[in-house]
Each structure stands twice: as C-alpha cells, then as structure tokens.
CSV table of C-alpha atoms in Angstrom, one decimal:
chain,number,residue,atom,x,y,z
K,1,UNK,CA,135.4,71.0,125.5
K,2,UNK,CA,134.5,74.6,126.0
K,3,UNK,CA,131.6,75.8,123.8
K,4,UNK,CA,133.1,79.2,123.0
K,5,UNK,CA,136.6,77.7,122.2
K,6,UNK,CA,135.0,75.2,119.7
K,7,UNK,CA,133.0,77.9,118.0
K,8,UNK,CA,135.8,80.5,117.9
K,9,UNK,CA,138.2,77.9,116.2
K,10,UNK,CA,135.3,77.2,113.8
K,11,UNK,CA,135.1,80.9,112.9
K,12,UNK,CA,138.8,81.2,112.3
K,13,UNK,CA,138.6,78.3,109.8
K,14,UNK,CA,135.6,79.5,107.9
K,15,UNK,CA,136.5,82.3,105.6
K,16,UNK,CA,133.0,83.1,104.6
K,17,UNK,CA,131.7,83.8,108.2
K,18,UNK,CA,130.4,87.3,107.3
K,19,UNK,CA,127.8,85.7,105.0
K,20,UNK,CA,126.3,83.9,108.0
K,21,UNK,CA,124.8,87.2,109.1
K,22,UNK,CA,122.8,87.3,106.0
K,23,UNK,CA,119.3,85.8,105.7
K,24,UNK,CA,119.9,82.1,105.5
K,25,UNK,CA,118.0,79.0,104.2
K,26,UNK,CA,119.2,76.2,106.6
K,27,UNK,CA,118.9,72.7,105.3
K,28,UNK,CA,118.1,71.2,108.6
K,29,UNK,CA,117.8,67.4,109.1
K,30,UNK,CA,117.5,67.4,112.9
K,31,UNK,CA,120.7,65.1,113.2
K,32,UNK,CA,123.7,65.7,115.1
K,33,UNK,CA,125.5,67.8,112.6
K,34,UNK,CA,122.6,70.0,112.0
K,35,UNK,CA,122.1,70.7,115.7
K,36,UNK,CA,125.7,71.3,116.2
K,37,UNK,CA,125.5,73.9,113.3
K,38,UNK,CA,122.5,75.5,114.6
K,39,UNK,CA,124.1,76.0,118.1
K,40,UNK,CA,127.1,77.6,116.3
K,41,UNK,CA,124.8,79.7,114.2
K,42,UNK,CA,122.9,81.1,117.2
K,43,UNK,CA,126.2,81.9,119.0
K,44,UNK,CA,127.4,83.9,116.0
K,45,UNK,CA,124.3,85.6,114.8
K,46,UNK,CA,122.6,86.1,118.3
K,47,UNK,CA,119.2,86.7,116.3
K,48,UNK,CA,117.7,84.1,114.4
K,49,UNK,CA,114.8,86.1,112.8
K,50,UNK,CA,116.2,85.8,109.2
K,51,UNK,CA,117.0,82.1,109.5
K,52,UNK,CA,114.5,79.5,107.9
K,53,UNK,CA,115.0,75.9,108.8
K,54,UNK,CA,114.1,73.6,105.8
K,55,UNK,CA,113.4,70.0,106.7
K,56,UNK,CA,113.0,67.3,103.8
K,57,UNK,CA,111.0,64.3,104.6
K,58,UNK,CA,112.2,61.5,102.3
K,59,UNK,CA,109.7,59.0,103.4
K,60,UNK,CA,112.3,56.6,104.8
K,61,UNK,CA,111.2,56.6,108.5
K,62,UNK,CA,107.5,56.7,108.7
K,63,UNK,CA,107.4,55.4,112.3
K,64,UNK,CA,109.4,58.4,113.7
K,65,UNK,CA,108.0,61.0,111.2
K,66,UNK,CA,105.8,62.6,113.9
K,67,UNK,CA,108.5,62.9,116.4
K,68,UNK,CA,110.9,64.5,113.9
K,69,UNK,CA,108.4,66.9,112.9
K,70,UNK,CA,107.7,67.8,116.4
K,71,UNK,CA,111.5,68.3,117.0
K,72,UNK,CA,111.9,70.5,114.0
K,73,UNK,CA,108.9,72.7,115.1
K,74,UNK,CA,110.1,72.9,118.7
K,75,UNK,CA,113.7,73.7,117.9
K,76,UNK,CA,112.7,76.4,115.5
K,77,UNK,CA,110.4,78.0,118.0
K,78,UNK,CA,113.1,77.8,120.7
K,79,UNK,CA,115.6,79.6,118.5
K,80,UNK,CA,113.3,82.0,117.2
K,81,UNK,CA,113.7,80.8,113.6
K,82,UNK,CA,111.1,80.2,110.9
K,83,UNK,CA,110.7,76.6,109.6
K,84,UNK,CA,109.4,74.7,106.5
K,85,UNK,CA,108.6,70.9,106.4
K,86,UNK,CA,108.6,69.5,102.9
K,87,UNK,CA,107.7,66.0,101.9
K,88,UNK,CA,109.7,64.7,98.9
K,89,UNK,CA,108.2,62.0,96.6
K,90,UNK,CA,111.6,60.2,96.2
K,91,UNK,CA,110.3,56.8,95.6
K,92,UNK,CA,108.0,57.8,92.7
K,93,UNK,CA,110.5,60.2,91.4
K,94,UNK,CA,113.1,57.5,91.3
K,95,UNK,CA,110.9,55.1,89.5
K,96,UNK,CA,109.7,57.7,87.0
K,97,UNK,CA,113.2,58.7,85.8
K,98,UNK,CA,114.9,55.2,86.5
K,99,UNK,CA,117.5,56.6,88.8
K,100,UNK,CA,118.6,55.4,92.2
K,101,UNK,CA,117.0,56.4,95.4
K,102,UNK,CA,119.9,58.4,96.6
K,103,UNK,CA,120.1,60.3,93.2
K,104,UNK,CA,116.4,61.0,93.3
K,105,UNK,CA,116.6,62.4,96.8
K,106,UNK,CA,119.7,64.6,95.8
K,107,UNK,CA,117.9,66.1,92.8
K,108,UNK,CA,114.6,66.7,94.7
K,109,UNK,CA,116.4,68.5,97.4
K,110,UNK,CA,118.3,70.6,94.8
K,111,UNK,CA,115.0,71.3,93.2
K,112,UNK,CA,113.3,72.6,96.3
K,113,UNK,CA,116.3,74.5,97.6
K,114,UNK,CA,116.2,76.3,94.4
K,115,UNK,CA,112.4,76.9,94.7
K,116,UNK,CA,112.5,78.0,98.3
K,117,UNK,CA,115.6,80.1,97.8
K,118,UNK,CA,113.8,82.0,94.9
K,119,UNK,CA,110.5,82.3,96.7
K,120,UNK,CA,111.9,83.7,99.9
K,121,UNK,CA,114.6,85.7,98.2
K,122,UNK,CA,117.4,84.1,100.1
K,123,UNK,CA,120.7,83.6,98.3
K,124,UNK,CA,122.5,81.5,100.8
K,125,UNK,CA,121.8,77.8,101.8
K,126,UNK,CA,123.5,76.6,104.8
K,127,UNK,CA,124.2,72.8,105.0
K,128,UNK,CA,125.8,70.6,107.8
K,129,UNK,CA,128.2,68.8,105.5
K,130,UNK,CA,131.3,67.9,107.6
K,131,UNK,CA,134.8,66.3,107.3
K,132,UNK,CA,133.3,62.8,106.9
K,133,UNK,CA,131.0,63.8,104.2
K,134,UNK,CA,133.8,65.2,102.2
K,135,UNK,CA,135.8,61.9,102.7
K,136,UNK,CA,132.9,59.8,101.7
K,137,UNK,CA,132.1,61.8,98.7
K,138,UNK,CA,135.8,61.7,97.6
K,139,UNK,CA,135.8,57.9,98.0
K,140,UNK,CA,132.6,57.4,95.9
K,141,UNK,CA,134.0,59.7,93.1
K,142,UNK,CA,137.4,57.7,93.3
K,143,UNK,CA,135.8,54.4,93.2
K,144,UNK,CA,133.7,55.1,90.3
K,145,UNK,CA,136.6,56.8,88.4
K,146,UNK,CA,134.8,60.1,88.1
K,147,UNK,CA,136.9,63.1,87.5
K,148,UNK,CA,134.2,65.8,87.7
K,149,UNK,CA,133.3,66.6,91.2
K,150,UNK,CA,136.1,65.0,93.0
K,151,UNK,CA,137.2,67.2,95.8
K,152,UNK,CA,134.8,69.9,94.7
K,153,UNK,CA,132.9,70.2,97.9
K,154,UNK,CA,134.1,73.6,99.2
K,155,UNK,CA,133.0,75.8,102.2
K,156,UNK,CA,131.5,78.3,99.8
K,157,UNK,CA,130.2,77.1,96.4
K,158,UNK,CA,127.8,78.4,93.7
K,159,UNK,CA,125.3,76.0,93.1
K,160,UNK,CA,124.5,77.1,89.5
K,161,UNK,CA,120.8,77.3,90.5
K,162,UNK,CA,120.6,80.8,91.7
K,163,UNK,CA,122.0,80.3,95.2
K,164,UNK,CA,125.2,79.7,97.1
K,165,UNK,CA,126.0,76.8,99.4
K,166,UNK,CA,127.8,77.6,102.7
K,167,UNK,CA,129.5,74.7,104.5
K,168,UNK,CA,131.2,75.9,107.7
K,169,UNK,CA,131.7,72.3,109.0
K,170,UNK,CA,133.9,70.8,106.4
K,171,UNK,CA,136.9,71.1,108.7
K,172,UNK,CA,135.1,69.4,111.6
K,173,UNK,CA,135.2,65.6,112.1
K,174,UNK,CA,132.1,63.6,113.0
K,175,UNK,CA,133.8,62.5,116.1
K,176,UNK,CA,134.2,66.1,117.3
K,177,UNK,CA,130.6,66.8,116.6
K,178,UNK,CA,129.6,63.6,118.5
K,179,UNK,CA,131.6,64.6,121.5
K,180,UNK,CA,130.3,68.1,121.5
K,181,UNK,CA,126.7,67.0,121.5
K,182,UNK,CA,127.4,64.4,124.2
K,183,UNK,CA,129.0,66.9,126.6
K,184,UNK,CA,126.3,69.4,126.2
K,185,UNK,CA,123.4,66.9,126.2
K,186,UNK,CA,121.8,68.4,122.9
K,187,UNK,CA,118.7,66.8,121.8
K,188,UNK,CA,118.7,65.5,118.2
K,189,UNK,CA,117.1,62.9,115.9
K,190,UNK,CA,118.7,59.7,115.0
K,191,UNK,CA,118.6,58.6,111.2
K,192,UNK,CA,118.1,54.8,111.2
K,193,UNK,CA,118.7,54.8,107.5
K,194,UNK,CA,122.4,55.6,108.1
K,195,UNK,CA,122.8,52.0,109.0
K,196,UNK,CA,121.1,50.5,105.9
K,197,UNK,CA,123.9,49.1,103.6
K,198,UNK,CA,121.6,49.5,100.4
K,199,UNK,CA,122.9,53.0,100.1
K,200,UNK,CA,126.3,53.5,98.4
K,201,UNK,CA,127.4,56.2,100.9
K,202,UNK,CA,126.6,54.0,103.9
K,203,UNK,CA,128.6,51.2,102.4
K,204,UNK,CA,131.7,53.5,102.0
K,205,UNK,CA,131.0,54.7,105.6
K,206,UNK,CA,130.7,51.3,107.2
K,207,UNK,CA,132.9,49.2,105.0
K,208,UNK,CA,135.7,51.4,104.0
K,209,UNK,CA,135.9,54.5,106.3
K,210,UNK,CA,135.4,52.8,109.6
K,211,UNK,CA,138.0,49.9,109.0
K,212,UNK,CA,140.5,52.4,107.7
K,213,UNK,CA,140.0,54.6,110.9
K,214,UNK,CA,141.2,51.6,112.9
K,215,UNK,CA,144.5,51.5,111.0
K,216,UNK,CA,144.9,55.3,111.3
K,217,UNK,CA,142.8,57.3,113.8
K,218,UNK,CA,143.6,60.5,111.8
K,219,UNK,CA,142.3,58.7,108.5
K,220,UNK,CA,139.5,61.4,107.8
K,221,UNK,CA,141.8,64.3,108.6
K,222,UNK,CA,144.5,62.8,106.2
K,223,UNK,CA,142.0,62.3,103.4
K,224,UNK,CA,140.6,65.7,103.9
K,225,UNK,CA,144.0,67.3,103.7
K,226,UNK,CA,144.7,65.3,100.4
K,227,UNK,CA,141.4,66.6,98.9
K,228,UNK,CA,142.4,70.2,99.8
K,229,UNK,CA,145.9,69.5,98.2
K,230,UNK,CA,144.2,68.0,95.2
K,231,UNK,CA,142.0,71.2,94.8
K,232,UNK,CA,145.1,73.4,95.0
K,233,UNK,CA,146.9,71.2,92.4
K,234,UNK,CA,144.0,71.4,90.1
K,235,UNK,CA,143.7,75.1,90.4
K,236,UNK,CA,147.5,75.5,89.7
K,237,UNK,CA,147.2,73.1,86.5
K,238,UNK,CA,144.2,75.1,85.3
K,239,UNK,CA,145.9,78.5,85.7
K,240,UNK,CA,149.0,77.2,84.0
K,241,UNK,CA,146.9,75.8,81.1
K,242,UNK,CA,145.1,79.1,80.8
K,243,UNK,CA,148.5,80.9,80.5
K,244,UNK,CA,149.9,78.4,78.0
K,245,UNK,CA,147.1,78.1,75.4
K,246,UNK,CA,143.9,79.8,74.3
K,247,UNK,CA,141.1,77.3,73.5
K,248,UNK,CA,138.9,78.7,70.8
K,249,UNK,CA,135.1,77.6,70.8
K,250,UNK,CA,134.1,76.9,67.3
K,251,UNK,CA,130.6,77.9,66.1
K,252,UNK,CA,128.1,75.6,67.6
K,253,UNK,CA,127.4,72.5,65.5
K,254,UNK,CA,123.9,71.6,64.6
K,255,UNK,CA,123.9,68.9,67.4
K,256,UNK,CA,127.0,69.8,69.5
K,257,UNK,CA,129.9,72.0,70.1
K,258,UNK,CA,133.6,72.2,68.9
K,259,UNK,CA,136.9,73.5,70.2
K,260,UNK,CA,140.2,74.1,68.7
K,261,UNK,CA,143.7,74.6,70.4
K,262,UNK,CA,145.8,77.4,69.2
K,263,UNK,CA,149.2,75.5,69.7
K,264,UNK,CA,150.3,72.2,68.2
K,265,UNK,CA,149.6,69.4,70.9
K,266,UNK,CA,153.2,68.0,70.8
K,267,UNK,CA,154.3,71.3,72.4
K,268,UNK,CA,152.2,70.9,75.4
K,269,UNK,CA,152.7,68.6,78.3
K,270,UNK,CA,150.3,65.5,78.6
K,271,UNK,CA,148.9,66.9,82.0
K,272,UNK,CA,148.1,70.3,80.2
K,273,UNK,CA,146.4,68.3,77.4
K,274,UNK,CA,144.3,66.5,79.9
K,275,UNK,CA,143.3,69.7,81.6
K,276,UNK,CA,142.3,71.2,78.3
K,277,UNK,CA,140.3,68.0,77.5
K,278,UNK,CA,138.6,68.2,80.9
K,279,UNK,CA,137.7,71.9,80.5
K,280,UNK,CA,136.1,71.0,77.2
K,281,UNK,CA,134.0,68.2,78.7
K,282,UNK,CA,132.9,70.6,81.4
K,283,UNK,CA,131.8,73.0,78.8
K,284,UNK,CA,129.8,70.1,77.0
K,285,UNK,CA,128.4,69.0,80.4
K,286,UNK,CA,127.0,72.6,80.9
K,287,UNK,CA,125.8,72.7,77.4
K,288,UNK,CA,123.9,69.5,77.9
K,289,UNK,CA,122.3,70.8,81.1
K,290,UNK,CA,121.1,73.9,79.4
K,291,UNK,CA,119.8,72.0,76.5
K,292,UNK,CA,117.4,70.1,78.9
K,293,UNK,CA,113.9,71.2,79.3
K,294,UNK,CA,113.1,73.2,82.5
K,295,UNK,CA,111.5,70.1,84.0
K,296,UNK,CA,114.6,68.1,83.6
K,297,UNK,CA,117.2,71.0,84.1
K,298,UNK,CA,118.7,69.4,87.2
K,299,UNK,CA,119.8,66.1,85.6
K,300,UNK,CA,123.0,67.3,84.4
K,301,UNK,CA,124.7,64.8,86.9
K,302,UNK,CA,123.8,61.9,84.5
K,303,UNK,CA,126.6,63.3,82.3
K,304,UNK,CA,129.5,61.9,84.3
K,305,UNK,CA,133.1,62.7,83.2
K,306,UNK,CA,135.4,59.8,83.8
K,307,UNK,CA,139.1,59.7,83.9
K,308,UNK,CA,138.9,57.2,81.2
K,309,UNK,CA,137.2,59.8,78.9
K,310,UNK,CA,140.0,62.3,79.6
K,311,UNK,CA,142.8,59.9,78.9
K,312,UNK,CA,141.3,58.5,75.7
K,313,UNK,CA,140.7,61.9,74.2
K,314,UNK,CA,144.3,63.1,75.4
K,315,UNK,CA,146.0,60.1,73.9
K,316,UNK,CA,144.2,60.7,70.6
K,317,UNK,CA,145.3,64.4,70.5
K,318,UNK,CA,148.9,63.4,71.2
K,319,UNK,CA,149.0,60.6,68.7
K,320,UNK,CA,147.7,63.2,65.9
K,321,UNK,CA,145.3,60.7,64.7
K,322,UNK,CA,141.6,61.0,63.8
K,323,UNK,CA,139.3,59.0,65.9
K,324,UNK,CA,136.3,59.0,68.1
K,325,UNK,CA,135.5,58.5,71.8
K,326,UNK,CA,132.1,57.6,73.0
K,327,UNK,CA,130.8,59.9,75.9
K,328,UNK,CA,127.7,59.7,78.2
K,329,UNK,CA,124.3,60.8,77.2
K,330,UNK,CA,124.8,59.5,73.6
K,331,UNK,CA,127.5,62.1,72.8
K,332,UNK,CA,130.6,61.2,70.7
K,333,UNK,CA,133.9,63.3,70.4
K,334,UNK,CA,135.6,63.5,67.1
K,335,UNK,CA,139.3,64.2,67.4
K,336,UNK,CA,140.8,65.8,64.3
K,337,UNK,CA,144.5,66.9,65.2
K,338,UNK,CA,143.9,70.0,67.4
K,339,UNK,CA,140.1,69.9,67.1
K,340,UNK,CA,137.6,68.4,69.3
K,341,UNK,CA,134.1,68.1,68.0
K,342,UNK,CA,131.3,66.9,70.5
K,343,UNK,CA,128.1,65.8,68.8
K,344,UNK,CA,125.2,63.6,69.5
K,345,UNK,CA,125.4,60.1,68.2
K,346,UNK,CA,123.4,59.2,65.1
K,347,UNK,CA,119.9,58.2,66.3
K,348,UNK,CA,118.2,54.9,65.3
K,349,UNK,CA,116.1,56.5,62.6
K,350,UNK,CA,119.2,57.5,60.8
K,351,UNK,CA,120.8,54.2,61.1
K,352,UNK,CA,117.7,52.7,59.5
K,353,UNK,CA,118.1,54.9,56.5
K,354,UNK,CA,115.5,57.6,57.3
K,355,UNK,CA,117.0,61.0,56.3
K,356,UNK,CA,116.1,64.5,57.2
K,357,UNK,CA,114.5,66.5,54.6
K,358,UNK,CA,115.3,70.3,54.6
K,359,UNK,CA,113.3,71.2,51.6
K,360,UNK,CA,111.1,69.5,48.9
K,361,UNK,CA,109.4,71.1,45.9
K,362,UNK,CA,108.8,70.8,42.1
K,363,UNK,CA,109.4,73.3,39.4
K,364,UNK,CA,110.4,73.3,35.8
K,365,UNK,CA,113.6,74.6,34.0
K,366,UNK,CA,111.5,77.5,32.4
K,367,UNK,CA,110.1,78.6,35.7
K,368,UNK,CA,113.7,79.0,37.1
K,369,UNK,CA,114.6,81.1,34.0
K,370,UNK,CA,111.7,83.5,34.5
K,371,UNK,CA,111.6,83.4,38.3
K,372,UNK,CA,114.6,82.5,40.4
K,373,UNK,CA,114.0,80.4,43.5
K,374,UNK,CA,115.0,81.4,47.0
K,375,UNK,CA,114.9,78.8,49.8
K,376,UNK,CA,115.6,79.7,53.4
K,377,UNK,CA,116.7,76.8,55.7
K,378,UNK,CA,116.5,78.1,59.2
K,379,UNK,CA,117.7,74.9,60.9
K,380,UNK,CA,120.9,75.1,59.0
K,381,UNK,CA,121.2,78.8,59.0
K,382,UNK,CA,121.5,79.3,55.2
K,383,UNK,CA,119.7,80.6,52.1
K,384,UNK,CA,119.7,78.8,48.9
K,385,UNK,CA,119.2,80.7,45.6
K,386,UNK,CA,118.7,78.6,42.5
K,387,UNK,CA,118.2,80.0,39.0
K,388,UNK,CA,118.6,79.0,35.4
K,389,UNK,CA,119.9,80.7,32.3
K,390,UNK,CA,121.1,79.9,28.7
K,391,UNK,CA,124.7,78.8,28.6
K,392,UNK,CA,126.9,81.6,27.4
K,393,UNK,CA,130.4,80.0,26.6
K,394,UNK,CA,132.1,83.4,27.0
K,395,UNK,CA,131.4,83.3,30.7
K,396,UNK,CA,133.8,81.5,33.0
K,397,UNK,CA,132.1,78.8,35.1
K,398,UNK,CA,134.0,78.2,38.2
K,399,UNK,CA,132.3,76.4,41.0
K,400,UNK,CA,133.3,77.1,44.6
K,401,UNK,CA,132.2,75.4,48.0
K,402,UNK,CA,129.2,77.5,48.0
K,403,UNK,CA,128.4,78.0,44.3
K,404,UNK,CA,127.7,75.2,41.8
K,405,UNK,CA,126.8,75.3,38.0
K,406,UNK,CA,124.9,72.2,36.7
K,407,UNK,CA,123.8,71.0,33.4
K,408,UNK,CA,120.2,71.9,33.2
K,409,UNK,CA,119.3,69.8,30.2
K,410,UNK,CA,118.9,66.8,32.6
K,411,UNK,CA,116.3,68.7,34.5
K,412,UNK,CA,112.9,67.4,33.5
K,413,UNK,CA,109.7,69.4,33.5
K,414,UNK,CA,108.1,69.6,37.1
K,415,UNK,CA,111.0,67.4,38.3
K,416,UNK,CA,111.1,67.2,42.1
K,417,UNK,CA,114.0,69.3,43.6
K,418,UNK,CA,115.0,68.3,47.2
K,419,UNK,CA,117.6,69.3,49.8
K,420,UNK,CA,118.3,66.7,52.6
K,421,UNK,CA,121.0,65.0,54.6
K,422,UNK,CA,122.5,61.7,53.6
K,423,UNK,CA,121.2,58.2,54.2
K,424,UNK,CA,123.2,54.9,54.1
K,425,UNK,CA,121.8,53.9,50.7
K,426,UNK,CA,122.9,57.2,48.9
K,427,UNK,CA,125.2,56.8,45.9
K,428,UNK,CA,127.2,59.6,44.2
K,429,UNK,CA,129.2,59.8,40.8
K,430,UNK,CA,131.8,62.3,41.4
K,431,UNK,CA,133.1,64.9,38.9
K,432,UNK,CA,135.3,63.2,36.3
K,433,UNK,CA,134.6,59.7,37.2
K,434,UNK,CA,132.8,57.1,35.1
K,435,UNK,CA,131.3,54.9,38.0
K,436,UNK,CA,129.4,55.8,41.1
K,437,UNK,CA,130.3,55.1,44.7
K,438,UNK,CA,128.7,55.0,47.9
K,439,UNK,CA,128.3,58.5,49.3
K,440,UNK,CA,129.6,57.4,52.7
K,441,UNK,CA,132.9,56.1,51.2
K,442,UNK,CA,133.1,59.4,49.1
K,443,UNK,CA,132.8,61.5,52.2
K,444,UNK,CA,135.3,59.6,54.0
K,445,UNK,CA,137.8,59.8,51.0
K,446,UNK,CA,137.4,63.6,51.1
K,447,UNK,CA,138.3,63.4,55.0
K,448,UNK,CA,135.0,65.1,56.0
K,449,UNK,CA,134.5,64.7,59.6
K,450,UNK,CA,132.0,62.2,60.8
K,451,UNK,CA,130.3,65.0,62.8
K,452,UNK,CA,129.5,67.0,59.7
K,453,UNK,CA,128.6,63.9,57.3
K,454,UNK,CA,125.2,63.7,59.0
K,455,UNK,CA,124.2,67.4,58.5
K,456,UNK,CA,125.8,68.4,55.1
K,457,UNK,CA,123.2,69.3,52.7
K,458,UNK,CA,122.7,67.2,49.6
K,459,UNK,CA,121.0,68.6,46.5
K,460,UNK,CA,118.9,66.2,44.4
K,461,UNK,CA,116.8,66.3,41.3
K,462,UNK,CA,114.5,63.4,41.4
K,463,UNK,CA,116.4,60.6,43.0
K,464,UNK,CA,119.7,61.7,41.4
K,465,UNK,CA,122.3,63.4,43.6
K,466,UNK,CA,123.5,66.5,41.8
K,467,UNK,CA,125.7,68.3,44.3
K,468,UNK,CA,127.2,67.8,47.7
K,469,UNK,CA,127.5,71.2,49.3
K,470,UNK,CA,131.2,72.3,49.8
K,471,UNK,CA,132.5,69.4,47.5
K,472,UNK,CA,131.8,68.4,43.9
K,473,UNK,CA,129.0,68.3,41.5
K,474,UNK,CA,127.9,65.0,39.9
K,475,UNK,CA,129.4,64.0,36.7
K,476,UNK,CA,125.9,63.4,35.4
K,477,UNK,CA,125.2,67.2,35.9
K,478,UNK,CA,128.5,68.3,34.5
K,479,UNK,CA,128.4,71.2,32.0
K,480,UNK,CA,129.4,70.1,28.7
K,481,UNK,CA,130.2,71.9,25.4
K,482,UNK,CA,126.7,71.0,24.0
K,483,UNK,CA,124.8,72.2,27.1
K,484,UNK,CA,122.0,74.5,26.3
K,485,UNK,CA,120.9,75.8,29.8
K,486,UNK,CA,122.7,76.1,33.1
K,487,UNK,CA,121.4,75.8,36.6
K,488,UNK,CA,123.2,77.8,39.3
K,489,UNK,CA,122.9,77.0,43.0
K,490,UNK,CA,124.4,79.5,45.4
K,491,UNK,CA,124.4,79.1,49.2
K,492,UNK,CA,124.6,82.1,51.7
K,493,UNK,CA,124.5,82.4,55.5
K,494,UNK,CA,120.9,83.3,56.7
C-alpha cells in the first residue's frame, strides 16, 4: 500500500481539503486512526506549526497514562506541532448530572473543544472519525429509534458551538487504517477500553458489526453508502417540503413555541407532513438548548427526537383531531388542526392547585372613579387599565375580548382585586347562566387550547371570578338596568 497513493485518494474524496491548511485543533487520541490522520496531515500541509494536538484523559486507563502522555508529547515534538493534555472529570460529571459515562465524556469533550477553540482562536476542529464510527453511530440511532442525528455525521459540520468539525476519514474503513499502520510500522497507543462491553458503542462494534462483517465483508461500506443515500433523500424531502409549504412561526408562547401550516394537511403527502413535524421538533430542540443556562448549554442531546414522536404528531395532523403528544424534557405538543403548540407540561405545583399571581391589590370603587388604575404585567406582555364611572344608559356597552364592563355595585370597599392564572378548584358562572361550573370545563367547552388554559389571565374581586380574558364576564357582575356604577377593564399589549 503506497503512502502517496493512499493520501492522494483521500484528498480526492475530501471536498474540504483546503481547510486543512488553516490553523487546526486536532482532537488526538493517540490511537491508530489519529496517527493515520496525523501522517496524512503532515503530508498535505508540510508545516505543522499551526496545528495543536488536544489529548483528552478520561481517567479510564490509569496504568498506561504516563506512556500515553509521553507518546503525545513525543509525537507532537517530532511533527513540530503544539500539544495540550487535558484531564476530564468524567466520573464525577456523570454522577453529578445522572448521565451515562459515555454521554458525560462526549459533553465534556464538546465543552473543552469549544473552550480551546475560542481561547486559541481556531475555527476548525479535526477528528479521526472513520467509516466504522459512522456505521456504529447509525446503528445506535437506529436501535434507539432516534430520528435526530441519524446519518448526520458529515465530513464538514458546524458544531453550533463556534467551530466546525472536519472529518477527512469518513470514507476510510478501520481495516484500511490497520493495514496502513502495520505496513509502515507506525507507533500508536492501544485503548483497552474498546474491549469493555459496558459501553454501548463497544457492544454494537463487537456484537453486531463484527458478526455482520462475517456475512458480508463489505458490510461497513454498504452501511456507509446507505447513510449517504439516506442523507441525500432527507435533503431532497426537505427541499421539496420547503417548496410546497411555508411554516409560520407563531409568537412565542409563555412557556413554549408554536407553528402553523399555510396549507390544509389533507393536501400534503404524509412524508411531507412528517418532514414538517421533524423541522418543528428540531426548532423546539434548539429553543430548549438556548433556554438552558450557560453551564448546561451543552445538554441539548437530552432532548431526543424519536420516530414515534414524528409519527404520532403526523397522524394527529392528518386525522384533523385535537390532541396532545408527550415529548422529552417535560414538553407536550398540542395539535389543533394545522397548528402545533409546543409547551412545557404543568408543574407539580399547578397540579396541587397552587396558581400563579400576576397582580394583587386593594382599592375602593370611589378611588377608581377619581383615579383610574394602570397595571403593567411584564411576564404576560400586557397593560391592564381599570376605572369606574356612573352608569349612563345612553352609552352602548359592548364588551370585546380585550374590554369588559362589570357591575360595580358588587365591588365592596377596599375589596381585594387580583389577576392570576387558573387553579383546579376555580368555578365560574358564565354570562346568562343560573348555575356555576368548573372553570376547567368552561374552558374546554369554549375550545381553548390546553396550552393557553394555564396562562390565560383571570380577574377576581375577592374570591369571585369576574372575567375570563378573551371570553365572558361573570353573570354575577353582569350590568343590569338598576346598576349605579360601572367598572371598565381594558387590556392592551405592553
């Protein structure tokens, strides 16, 4: 196996070769794949002054730690490159956040790749991922039924953390790397943890990939070609979906996000509907990531999009029924014909009947006549104006979703006025009814989406519900012919 022929063929298959001449941060493990990639990089660049080898110590091999550190140091000096050795507290990190050892290692690597990329002002991170890694990742996603990330490992990929991954070896098999290393007697480190079956990737490698390669020696190449085909199909479906519909992002909800399709769902193929749903879930996943604190920004992978989520939501849209589907990270999706509303589930406090108060104060009817009250509720983005006056029967009283006229005769002196969201024990006597009913049943009868029921403002005088914003006033506060004073409540956007 001629070295030059191997490297020239690798260059032909790597479309981003020019980027390899830029300053690089090389995630160097010391294994065969890293050593092979380093040899290729030296051949292509000639000078390694702008290359920094970054070695991560996961604490898995304490016995061979000194040898590996010495190997990294010696290799970097021989090639004329800089090097950094960083120890990762994987075990404590895993225990702290209650995630697997593999996930903890992955998140910490991303964290420090971001850190060193920013610190050294290097926009490109080089990794030794090869064809076998692509196959193993595809199998893991397939086994777990995950849609997000399946076949998403590409030769050049934006990390979303301020740097770009470069993976020149995705078209090279592990066997080819082994053969090259053996023929040229290249020194490398051996990772004994690759034989430990406690890790998911190792089980896929030893219990699925190896037996499959005995049936078909071209097994890895076949799977790799399928992944490439899958990527091209997904891109085609995405482009087609973009040309067939426009997805309108609704104004962000108080605790979520919403989307609306511009075409009836019965006119769109099922596959396109699924693509639309998947795009919405990706947007929610990104919103969830951005909402996390800076310390936990990297944990978006805990939001895993499964094929079951996509199918369930697509079926609801096609059935034209109203329903909901539970999603990861305590989200729930409310489907209302062509609307998808993604919101956080009700917390335990709300389930126990603890409502959220937006405003609470006490005033008399006389004070409202002389001095109208203006209340700003920033978390709802609205201003509430409340005043009182004598009832002039020549004036037309017509309530709207944002304006209500109430019978002021029932407002007692210094009675507490409050604005809050609902709790399970609330009851309401709608306009024109003789009996009260549970507020939850009233909101259901009015077909108000579940996502809005928890944040819709309710206006109380004392413990009596007087007005449900956007709906009706209470029969108790109905303006009658003998009413002496009116209370007017007007709501505007902040």
